[in-house]
Coordinates of N, CA and C in Angstrom, one line a residue:
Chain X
X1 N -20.2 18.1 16.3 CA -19.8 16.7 16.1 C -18.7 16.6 15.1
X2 N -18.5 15.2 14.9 CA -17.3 15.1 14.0 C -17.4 15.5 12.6
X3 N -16.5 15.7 11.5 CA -17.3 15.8 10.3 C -15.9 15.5 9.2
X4 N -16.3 15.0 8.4 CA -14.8 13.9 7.3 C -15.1 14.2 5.9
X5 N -13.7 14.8 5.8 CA -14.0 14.9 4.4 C -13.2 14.2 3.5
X6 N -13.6 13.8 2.4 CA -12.8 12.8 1.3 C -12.6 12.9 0.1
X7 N -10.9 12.7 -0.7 CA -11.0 13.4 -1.8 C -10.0 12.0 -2.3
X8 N -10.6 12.2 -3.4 CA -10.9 12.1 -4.8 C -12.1 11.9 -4.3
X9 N -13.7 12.4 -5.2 CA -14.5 11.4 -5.2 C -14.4 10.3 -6.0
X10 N -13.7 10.5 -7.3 CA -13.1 9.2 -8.1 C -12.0 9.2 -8.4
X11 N -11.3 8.3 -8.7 CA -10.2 8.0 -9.1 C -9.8 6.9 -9.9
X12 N -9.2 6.9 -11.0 CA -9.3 6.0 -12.0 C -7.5 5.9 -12.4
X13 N -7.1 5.0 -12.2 CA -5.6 4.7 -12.7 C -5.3 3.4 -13.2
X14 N -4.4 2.8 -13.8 CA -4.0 1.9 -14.6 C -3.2 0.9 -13.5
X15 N -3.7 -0.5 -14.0 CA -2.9 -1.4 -13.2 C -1.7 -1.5 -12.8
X16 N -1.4 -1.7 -12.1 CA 0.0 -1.6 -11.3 C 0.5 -0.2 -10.7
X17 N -0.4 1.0 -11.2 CA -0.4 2.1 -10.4 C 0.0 2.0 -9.0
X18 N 0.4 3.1 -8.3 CA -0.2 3.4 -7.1 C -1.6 4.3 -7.1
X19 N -2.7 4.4 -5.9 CA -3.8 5.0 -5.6 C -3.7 5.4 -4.4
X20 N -3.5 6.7 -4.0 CA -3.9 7.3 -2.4 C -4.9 8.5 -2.7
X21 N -5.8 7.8 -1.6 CA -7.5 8.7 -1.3 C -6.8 9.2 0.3
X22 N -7.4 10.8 0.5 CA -7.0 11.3 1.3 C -8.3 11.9 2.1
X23 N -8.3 11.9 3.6 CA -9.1 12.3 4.3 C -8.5 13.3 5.3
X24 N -9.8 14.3 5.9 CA -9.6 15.4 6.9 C -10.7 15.0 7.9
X25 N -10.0 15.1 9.3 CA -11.2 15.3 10.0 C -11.3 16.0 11.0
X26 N -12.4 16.7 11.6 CA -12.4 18.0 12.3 C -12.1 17.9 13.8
X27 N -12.1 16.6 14.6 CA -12.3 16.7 15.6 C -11.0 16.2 16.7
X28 N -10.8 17.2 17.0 CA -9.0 16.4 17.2 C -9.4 15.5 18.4
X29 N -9.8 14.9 19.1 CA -10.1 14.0 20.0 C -10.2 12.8 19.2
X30 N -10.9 12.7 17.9 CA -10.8 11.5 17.3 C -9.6 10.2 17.4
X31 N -9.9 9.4 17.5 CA -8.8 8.4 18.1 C -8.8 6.7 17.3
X32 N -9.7 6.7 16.3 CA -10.2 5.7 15.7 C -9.9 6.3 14.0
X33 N -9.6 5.3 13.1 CA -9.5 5.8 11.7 C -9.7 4.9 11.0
X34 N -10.8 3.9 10.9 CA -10.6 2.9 9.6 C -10.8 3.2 8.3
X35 N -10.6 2.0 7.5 CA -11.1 2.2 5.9 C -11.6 1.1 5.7
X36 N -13.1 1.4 4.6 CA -13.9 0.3 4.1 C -14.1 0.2 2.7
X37 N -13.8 -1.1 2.5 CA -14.1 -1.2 0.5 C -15.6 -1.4 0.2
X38 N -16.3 -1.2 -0.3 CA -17.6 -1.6 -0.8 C -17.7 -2.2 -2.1
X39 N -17.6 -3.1 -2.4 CA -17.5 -3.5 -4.1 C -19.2 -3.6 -4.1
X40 N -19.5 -3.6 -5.4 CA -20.9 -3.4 -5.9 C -21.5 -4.4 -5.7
X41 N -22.8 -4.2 -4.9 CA -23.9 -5.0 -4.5 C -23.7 -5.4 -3.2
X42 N -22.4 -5.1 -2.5 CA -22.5 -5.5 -1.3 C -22.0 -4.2 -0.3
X43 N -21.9 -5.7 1.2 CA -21.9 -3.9 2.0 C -20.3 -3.7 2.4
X44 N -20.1 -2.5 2.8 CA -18.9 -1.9 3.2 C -18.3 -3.0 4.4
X45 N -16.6 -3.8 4.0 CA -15.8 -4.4 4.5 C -14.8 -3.5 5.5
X46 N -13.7 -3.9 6.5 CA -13.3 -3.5 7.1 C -11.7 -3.7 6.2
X47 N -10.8 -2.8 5.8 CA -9.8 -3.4 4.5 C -8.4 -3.2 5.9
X48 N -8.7 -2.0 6.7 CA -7.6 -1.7 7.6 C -7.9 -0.6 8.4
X49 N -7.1 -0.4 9.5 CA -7.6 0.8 10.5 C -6.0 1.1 10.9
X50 N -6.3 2.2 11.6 CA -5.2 3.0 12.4 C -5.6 3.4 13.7
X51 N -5.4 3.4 14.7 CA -5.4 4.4 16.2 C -4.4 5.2 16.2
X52 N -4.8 6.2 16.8 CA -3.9 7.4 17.3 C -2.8 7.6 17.8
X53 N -2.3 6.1 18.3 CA -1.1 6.0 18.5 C 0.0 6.0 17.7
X54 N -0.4 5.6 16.9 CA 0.8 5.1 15.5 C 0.6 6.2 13.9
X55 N 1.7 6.4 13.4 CA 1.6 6.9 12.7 C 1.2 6.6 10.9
X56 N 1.5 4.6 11.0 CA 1.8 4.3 10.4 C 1.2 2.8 10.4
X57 N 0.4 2.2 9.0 CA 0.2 0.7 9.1 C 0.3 0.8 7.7
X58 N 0.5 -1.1 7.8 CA 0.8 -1.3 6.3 C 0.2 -3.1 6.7
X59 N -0.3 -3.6 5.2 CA -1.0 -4.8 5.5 C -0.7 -5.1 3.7
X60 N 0.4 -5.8 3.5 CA 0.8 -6.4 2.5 C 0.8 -4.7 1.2
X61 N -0.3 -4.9 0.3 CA -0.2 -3.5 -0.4 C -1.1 -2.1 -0.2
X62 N -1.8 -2.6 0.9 CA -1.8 -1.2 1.7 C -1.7 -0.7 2.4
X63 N -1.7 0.5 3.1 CA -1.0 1.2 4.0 C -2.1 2.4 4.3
X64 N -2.0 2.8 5.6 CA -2.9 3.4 6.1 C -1.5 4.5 6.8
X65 N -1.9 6.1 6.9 CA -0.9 6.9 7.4 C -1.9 8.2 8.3
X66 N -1.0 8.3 9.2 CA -2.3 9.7 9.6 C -1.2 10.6 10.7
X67 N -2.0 12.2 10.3 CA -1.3 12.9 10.6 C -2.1 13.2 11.8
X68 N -1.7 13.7 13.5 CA -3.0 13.6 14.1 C -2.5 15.4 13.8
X69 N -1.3 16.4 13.6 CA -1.3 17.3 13.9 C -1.7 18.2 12.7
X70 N -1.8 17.6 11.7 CA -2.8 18.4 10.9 C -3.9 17.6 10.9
X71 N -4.6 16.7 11.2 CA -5.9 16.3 11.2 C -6.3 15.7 10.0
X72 N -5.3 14.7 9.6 CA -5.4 14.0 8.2 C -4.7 12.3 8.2
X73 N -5.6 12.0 7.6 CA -5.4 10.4 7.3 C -5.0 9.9 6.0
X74 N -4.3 9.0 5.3 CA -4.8 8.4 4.0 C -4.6 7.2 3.6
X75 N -4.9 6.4 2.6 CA -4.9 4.9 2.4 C -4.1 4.6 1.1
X76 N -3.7 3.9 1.2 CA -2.2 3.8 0.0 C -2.3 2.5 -0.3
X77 N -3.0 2.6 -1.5 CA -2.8 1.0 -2.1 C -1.3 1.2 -3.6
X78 N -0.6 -0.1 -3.3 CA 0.1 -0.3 -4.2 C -0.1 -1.1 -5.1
X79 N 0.6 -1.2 -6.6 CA 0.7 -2.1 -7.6 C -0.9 -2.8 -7.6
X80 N -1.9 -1.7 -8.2 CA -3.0 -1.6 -8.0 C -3.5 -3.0 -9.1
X81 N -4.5 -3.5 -8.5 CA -5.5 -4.6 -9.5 C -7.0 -4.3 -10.1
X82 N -7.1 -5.0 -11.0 CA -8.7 -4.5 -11.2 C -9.9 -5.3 -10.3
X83 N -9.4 -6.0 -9.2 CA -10.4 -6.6 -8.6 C -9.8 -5.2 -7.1
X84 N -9.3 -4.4 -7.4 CA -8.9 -3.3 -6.5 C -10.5 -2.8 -6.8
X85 N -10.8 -2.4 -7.6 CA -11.7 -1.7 -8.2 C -13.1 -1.8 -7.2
X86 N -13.6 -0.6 -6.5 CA -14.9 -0.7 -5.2 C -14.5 1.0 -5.5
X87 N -16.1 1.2 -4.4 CA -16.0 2.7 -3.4 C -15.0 2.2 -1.8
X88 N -14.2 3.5 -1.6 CA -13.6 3.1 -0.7 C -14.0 4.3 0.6
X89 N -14.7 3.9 1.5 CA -14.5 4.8 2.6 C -13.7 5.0 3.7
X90 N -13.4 6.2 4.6 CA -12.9 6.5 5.3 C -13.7 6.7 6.4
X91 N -13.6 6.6 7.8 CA -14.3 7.0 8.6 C -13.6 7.5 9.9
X92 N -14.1 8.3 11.0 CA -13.0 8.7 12.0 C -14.4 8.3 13.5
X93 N -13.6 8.2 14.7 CA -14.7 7.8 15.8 C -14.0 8.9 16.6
X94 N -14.4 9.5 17.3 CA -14.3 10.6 18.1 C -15.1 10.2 19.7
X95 N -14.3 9.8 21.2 CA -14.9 9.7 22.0 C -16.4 10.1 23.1
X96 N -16.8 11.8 22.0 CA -17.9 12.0 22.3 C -18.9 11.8 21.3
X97 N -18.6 10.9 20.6 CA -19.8 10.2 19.5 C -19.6 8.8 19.4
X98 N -21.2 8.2 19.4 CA -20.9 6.4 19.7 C -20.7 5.8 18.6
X99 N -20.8 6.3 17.5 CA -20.3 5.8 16.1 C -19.1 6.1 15.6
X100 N -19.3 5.9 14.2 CA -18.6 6.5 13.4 C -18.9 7.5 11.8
X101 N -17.7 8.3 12.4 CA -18.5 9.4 10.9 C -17.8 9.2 9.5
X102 N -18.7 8.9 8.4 CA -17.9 8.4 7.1 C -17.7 9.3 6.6
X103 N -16.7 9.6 5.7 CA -16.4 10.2 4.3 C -17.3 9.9 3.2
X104 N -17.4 11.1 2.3 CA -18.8 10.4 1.1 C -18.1 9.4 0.3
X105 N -16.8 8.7 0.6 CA -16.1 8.1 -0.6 C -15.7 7.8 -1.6
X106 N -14.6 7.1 -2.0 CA -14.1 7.1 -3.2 C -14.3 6.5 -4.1
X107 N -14.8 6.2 -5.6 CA -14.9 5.2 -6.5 C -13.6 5.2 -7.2
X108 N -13.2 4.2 -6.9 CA -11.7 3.7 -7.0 C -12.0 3.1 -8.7
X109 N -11.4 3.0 -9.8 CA -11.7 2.0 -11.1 C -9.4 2.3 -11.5
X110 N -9.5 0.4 -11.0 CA -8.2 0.3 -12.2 C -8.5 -1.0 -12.6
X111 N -8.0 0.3 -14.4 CA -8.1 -0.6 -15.8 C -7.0 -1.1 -16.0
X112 N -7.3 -2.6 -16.3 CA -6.2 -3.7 -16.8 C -5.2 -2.7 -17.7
Chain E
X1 N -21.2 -19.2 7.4 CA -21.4 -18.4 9.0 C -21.6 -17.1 8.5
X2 N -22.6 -16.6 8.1 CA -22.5 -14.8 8.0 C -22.7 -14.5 9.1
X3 N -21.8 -13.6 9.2 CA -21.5 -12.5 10.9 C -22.7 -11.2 11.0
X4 N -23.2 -10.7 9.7 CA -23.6 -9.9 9.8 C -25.2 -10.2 8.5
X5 N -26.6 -10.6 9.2 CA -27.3 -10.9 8.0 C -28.6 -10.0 8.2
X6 N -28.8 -9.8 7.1 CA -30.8 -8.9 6.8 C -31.0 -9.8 5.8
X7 N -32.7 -9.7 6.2 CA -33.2 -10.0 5.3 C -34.4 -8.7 5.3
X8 N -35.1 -8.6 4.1 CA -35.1 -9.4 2.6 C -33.5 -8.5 1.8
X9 N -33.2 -9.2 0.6 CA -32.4 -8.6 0.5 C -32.8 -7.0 -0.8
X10 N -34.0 -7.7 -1.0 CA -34.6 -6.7 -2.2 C -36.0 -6.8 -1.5
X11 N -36.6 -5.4 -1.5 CA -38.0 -5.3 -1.2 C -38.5 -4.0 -2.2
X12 N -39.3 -4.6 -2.8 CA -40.1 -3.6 -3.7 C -41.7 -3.0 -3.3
X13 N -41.9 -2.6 -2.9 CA -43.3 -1.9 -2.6 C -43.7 -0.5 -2.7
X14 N -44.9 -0.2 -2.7 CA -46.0 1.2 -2.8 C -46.1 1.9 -2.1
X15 N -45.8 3.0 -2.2 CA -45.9 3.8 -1.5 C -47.1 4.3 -0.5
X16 N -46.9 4.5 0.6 CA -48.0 4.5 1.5 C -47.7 2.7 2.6
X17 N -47.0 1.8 2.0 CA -47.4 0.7 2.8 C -46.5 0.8 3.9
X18 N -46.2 -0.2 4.8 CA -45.4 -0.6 6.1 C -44.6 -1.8 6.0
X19 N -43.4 -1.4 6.3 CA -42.8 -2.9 5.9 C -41.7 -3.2 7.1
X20 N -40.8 -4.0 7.0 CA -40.3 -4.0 7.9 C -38.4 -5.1 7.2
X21 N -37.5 -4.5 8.1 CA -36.1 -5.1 7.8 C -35.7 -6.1 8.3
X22 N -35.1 -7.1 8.7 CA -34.6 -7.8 9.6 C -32.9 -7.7 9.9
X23 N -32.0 -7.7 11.1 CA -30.9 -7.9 11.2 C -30.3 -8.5 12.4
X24 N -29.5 -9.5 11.9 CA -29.2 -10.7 13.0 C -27.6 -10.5 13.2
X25 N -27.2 -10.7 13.9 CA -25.4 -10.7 14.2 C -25.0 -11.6 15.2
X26 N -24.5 -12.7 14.5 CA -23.9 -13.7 15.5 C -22.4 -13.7 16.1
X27 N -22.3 -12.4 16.3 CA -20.9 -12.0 16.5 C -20.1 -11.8 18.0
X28 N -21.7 -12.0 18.6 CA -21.7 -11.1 20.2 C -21.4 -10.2 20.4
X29 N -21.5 -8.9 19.8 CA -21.8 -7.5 19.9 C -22.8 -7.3 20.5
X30 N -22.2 -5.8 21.2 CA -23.4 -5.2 21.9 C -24.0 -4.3 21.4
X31 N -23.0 -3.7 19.9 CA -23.8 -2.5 19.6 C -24.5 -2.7 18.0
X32 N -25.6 -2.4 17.8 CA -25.8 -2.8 16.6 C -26.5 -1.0 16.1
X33 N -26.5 -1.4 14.6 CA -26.3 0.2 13.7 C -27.4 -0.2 12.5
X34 N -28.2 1.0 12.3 CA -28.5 0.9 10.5 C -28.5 1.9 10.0
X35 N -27.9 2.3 8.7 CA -27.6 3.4 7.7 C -28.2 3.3 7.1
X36 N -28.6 4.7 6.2 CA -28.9 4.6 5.3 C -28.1 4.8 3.5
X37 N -27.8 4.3 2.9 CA -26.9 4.7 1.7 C -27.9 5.3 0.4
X38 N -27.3 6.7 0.2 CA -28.7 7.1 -1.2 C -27.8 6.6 -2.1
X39 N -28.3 7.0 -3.1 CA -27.7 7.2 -4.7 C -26.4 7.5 -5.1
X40 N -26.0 8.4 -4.4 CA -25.0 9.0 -3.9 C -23.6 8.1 -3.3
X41 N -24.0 7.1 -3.0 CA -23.4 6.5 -2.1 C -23.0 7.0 -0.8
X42 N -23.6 8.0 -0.1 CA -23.3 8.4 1.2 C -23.9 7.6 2.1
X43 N -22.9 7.4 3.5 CA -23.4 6.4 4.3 C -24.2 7.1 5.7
X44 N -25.0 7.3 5.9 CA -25.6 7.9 6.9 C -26.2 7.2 7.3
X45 N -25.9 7.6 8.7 CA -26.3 6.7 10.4 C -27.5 7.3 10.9
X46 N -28.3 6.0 11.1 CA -30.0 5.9 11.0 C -29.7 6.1 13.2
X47 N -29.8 5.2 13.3 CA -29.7 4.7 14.8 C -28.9 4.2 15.5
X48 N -28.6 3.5 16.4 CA -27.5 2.9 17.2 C -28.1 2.4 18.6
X49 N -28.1 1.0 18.9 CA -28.2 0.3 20.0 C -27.3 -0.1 20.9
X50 N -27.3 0.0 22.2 CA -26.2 -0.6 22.8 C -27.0 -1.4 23.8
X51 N -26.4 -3.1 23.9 CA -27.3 -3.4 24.4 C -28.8 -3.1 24.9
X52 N -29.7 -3.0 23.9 CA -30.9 -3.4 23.9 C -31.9 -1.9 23.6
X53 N -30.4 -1.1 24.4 CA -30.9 0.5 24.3 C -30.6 1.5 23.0
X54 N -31.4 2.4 23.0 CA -31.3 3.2 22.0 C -29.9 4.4 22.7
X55 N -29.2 4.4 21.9 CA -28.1 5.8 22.1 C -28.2 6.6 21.3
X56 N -28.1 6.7 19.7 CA -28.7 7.2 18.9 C -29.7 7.1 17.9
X57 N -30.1 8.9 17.7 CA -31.3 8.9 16.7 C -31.5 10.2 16.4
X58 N -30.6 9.6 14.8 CA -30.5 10.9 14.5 C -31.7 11.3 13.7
X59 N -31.3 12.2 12.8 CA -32.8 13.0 12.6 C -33.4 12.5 11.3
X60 N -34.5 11.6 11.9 CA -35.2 10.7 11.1 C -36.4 10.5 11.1
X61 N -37.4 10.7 10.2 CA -38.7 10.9 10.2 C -39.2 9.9 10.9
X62 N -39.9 10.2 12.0 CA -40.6 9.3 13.1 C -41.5 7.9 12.9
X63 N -41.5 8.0 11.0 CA -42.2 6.6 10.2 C -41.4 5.8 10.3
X64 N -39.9 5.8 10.6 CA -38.7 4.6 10.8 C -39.1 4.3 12.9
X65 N -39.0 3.2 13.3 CA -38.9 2.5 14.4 C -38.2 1.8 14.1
X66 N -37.0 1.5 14.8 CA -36.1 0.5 15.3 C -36.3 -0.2 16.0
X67 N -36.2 -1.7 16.4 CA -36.7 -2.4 17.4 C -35.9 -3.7 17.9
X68 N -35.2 -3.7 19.3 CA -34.2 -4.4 19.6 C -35.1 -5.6 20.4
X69 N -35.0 -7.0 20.1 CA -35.6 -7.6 20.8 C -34.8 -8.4 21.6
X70 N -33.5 -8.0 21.0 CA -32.4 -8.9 22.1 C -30.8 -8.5 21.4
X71 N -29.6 -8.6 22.4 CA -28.6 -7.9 21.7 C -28.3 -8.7 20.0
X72 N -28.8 -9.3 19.7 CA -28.3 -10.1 18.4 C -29.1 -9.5 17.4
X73 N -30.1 -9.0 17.7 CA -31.1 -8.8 16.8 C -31.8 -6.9 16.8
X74 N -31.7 -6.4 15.8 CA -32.0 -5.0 15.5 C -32.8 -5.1 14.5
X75 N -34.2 -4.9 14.3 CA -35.1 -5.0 13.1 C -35.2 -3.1 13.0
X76 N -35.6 -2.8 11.6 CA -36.1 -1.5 11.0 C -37.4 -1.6 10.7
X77 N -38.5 -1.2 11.4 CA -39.6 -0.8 10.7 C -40.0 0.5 10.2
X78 N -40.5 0.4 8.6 CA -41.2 1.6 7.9 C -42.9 1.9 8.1
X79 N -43.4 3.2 8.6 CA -44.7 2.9 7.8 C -44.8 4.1 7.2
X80 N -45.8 4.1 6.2 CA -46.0 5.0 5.1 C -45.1 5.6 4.1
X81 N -44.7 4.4 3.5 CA -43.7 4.2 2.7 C -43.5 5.6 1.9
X82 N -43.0 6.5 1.5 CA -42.4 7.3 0.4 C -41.4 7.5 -0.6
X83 N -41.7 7.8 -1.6 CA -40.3 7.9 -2.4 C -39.5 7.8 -2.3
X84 N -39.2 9.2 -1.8 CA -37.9 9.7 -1.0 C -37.3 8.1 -0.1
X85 N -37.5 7.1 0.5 CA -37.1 6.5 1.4 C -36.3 5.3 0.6
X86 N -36.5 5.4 -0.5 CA -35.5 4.2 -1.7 C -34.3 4.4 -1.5
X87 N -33.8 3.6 -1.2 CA -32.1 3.5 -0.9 C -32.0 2.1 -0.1
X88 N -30.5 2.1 -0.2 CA -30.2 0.3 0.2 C -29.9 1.0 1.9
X89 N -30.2 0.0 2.9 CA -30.4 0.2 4.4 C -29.2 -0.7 4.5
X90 N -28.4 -0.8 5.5 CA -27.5 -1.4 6.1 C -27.4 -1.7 7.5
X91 N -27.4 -2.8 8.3 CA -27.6 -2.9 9.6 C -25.6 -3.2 9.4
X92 N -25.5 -3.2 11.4 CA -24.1 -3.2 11.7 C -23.7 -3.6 12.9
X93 N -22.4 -3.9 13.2 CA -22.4 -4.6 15.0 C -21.0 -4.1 14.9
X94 N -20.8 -3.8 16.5 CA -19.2 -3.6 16.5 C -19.5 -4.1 18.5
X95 N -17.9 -4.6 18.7 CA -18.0 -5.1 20.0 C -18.4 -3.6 20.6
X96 N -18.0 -2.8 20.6 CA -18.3 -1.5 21.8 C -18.2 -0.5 20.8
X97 N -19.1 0.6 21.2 CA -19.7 1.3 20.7 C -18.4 2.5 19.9
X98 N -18.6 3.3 19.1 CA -17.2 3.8 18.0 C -16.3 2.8 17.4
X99 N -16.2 1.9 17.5 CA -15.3 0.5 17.3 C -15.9 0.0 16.1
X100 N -14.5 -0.9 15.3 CA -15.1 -1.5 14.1 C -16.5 -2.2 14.3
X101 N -16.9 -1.7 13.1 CA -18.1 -2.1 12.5 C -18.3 -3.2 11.3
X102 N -18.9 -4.0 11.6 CA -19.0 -5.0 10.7 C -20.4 -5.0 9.9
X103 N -20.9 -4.8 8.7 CA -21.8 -4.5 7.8 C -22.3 -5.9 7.3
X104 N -23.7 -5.7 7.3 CA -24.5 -6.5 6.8 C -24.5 -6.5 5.0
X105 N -25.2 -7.2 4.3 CA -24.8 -7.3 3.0 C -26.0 -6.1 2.3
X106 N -26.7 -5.7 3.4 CA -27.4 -4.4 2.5 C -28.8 -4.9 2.4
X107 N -30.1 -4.4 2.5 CA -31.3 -4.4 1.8 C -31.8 -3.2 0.6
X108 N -32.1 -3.4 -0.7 CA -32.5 -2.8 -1.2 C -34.0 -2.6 -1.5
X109 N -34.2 -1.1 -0.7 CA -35.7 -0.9 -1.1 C -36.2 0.1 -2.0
X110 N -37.3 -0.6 -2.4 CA -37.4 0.8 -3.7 C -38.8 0.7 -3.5
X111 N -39.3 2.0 -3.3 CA -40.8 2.7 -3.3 C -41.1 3.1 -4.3
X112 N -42.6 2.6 -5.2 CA -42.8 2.9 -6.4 C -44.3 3.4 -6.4

């Protein structure tokens, strides 16, 4: 099956930083790549996605990129806030699996 | 309008009892999901419905029953509650199966 891996587990940087969390995933069929924020107490949102077609999305200050030939994704937030501040997952869907497989994800913290 | 609801949102009980989850999605999805999240924050996938049917089930102590009583609705039942089984549960819907997933706001259970 599929299997994702994600790095930083944490990452901590100063406002207005940039933040990019990076994912691998094993299964080159995969054709699906979203990202989900989880802020505390609640459940995992949908923040942006990519398909396999494109190399490249961007949605105001983030941006989603993926390489399918090395088997890598990642999510690029800019001019970072402290309401930025959640765990952020990665996940990949692969046509012979009916879900999706997450990354352990990232705890994202930027300080004012 | 929540798209994605459980109830209760906190359940506290003894170990040994039976309890049960609720999850509703007014979204018109066919596929509905529940994870489990530990301590850890890892998100692991309990089950998966597609229309009404089970597709997956992954490897989960046979005291969890899932129970689809119509495509809107995916309940979790526990019995013989254990330690080990504290962690927040997450129900989910996406229109077709590997496709975004929309997350419910989480139950937290703690076995004491």
């Amino acid at each position: 099956g599929e299997n994702v891996e994600q790095h930083p587990s944490t990452l901590s940087v100063q406002e207005g930083d940039s933040a990019v969390i990076k994912c691998t995933y094993s299964d080159s069929a995969s054709n699906y790549f979203p990202w989900y924020k989880q802020e505390l107490g609640k459940g995992p949102q949908l923040i942006i996605d990519i398909r396999s077609n494109v190399g490249e999305k961007k949605d105001q200050r983030i941006a989603v990129t993926l390489n399918k030939t090395a088997k890598h994704f990642s999510l690029h937030i800019t001019e970072t806030q402290p309401e930025d501040s959640a765990v952020y997952f990665c996940a990949a869907s692969s046509p012979g699996y009916s879900t999706l497989t997450f990354g352990k994800g990232t705890m994202l913290l930027v300080s004012p | 309008d929540t798209a994605v609801s459980q109830t209760p949102k906190y359940l506290v009980t003894q170990m040994g009892n039976d309890k049960s989850i609720k999850c509703e999605q007014n979204l018109g999805h066919d596929t509905m999901y529940w994870y489990k999240q530990d301590s850890k924050k890892f998100l692991k996938i309990m089950f998966s419905y597609n229309n009404k049917e089970l597709i997956i089930n992954e490897t989960v102590p046979n005291r969890f029953s899932p129970k689809s009583p119509d495509k809107a609705h995916l309940n979790l039942h526990i019995n013989s509650l254990e330690l080990g089984d504290s962690a927040v549960y997450f129900c989910a819907s996406s229109a077709m199966t590997g496709g975004e997933q929309y997350f419910g706001p989480g139950t937290r259970l703690t076995v004491t």
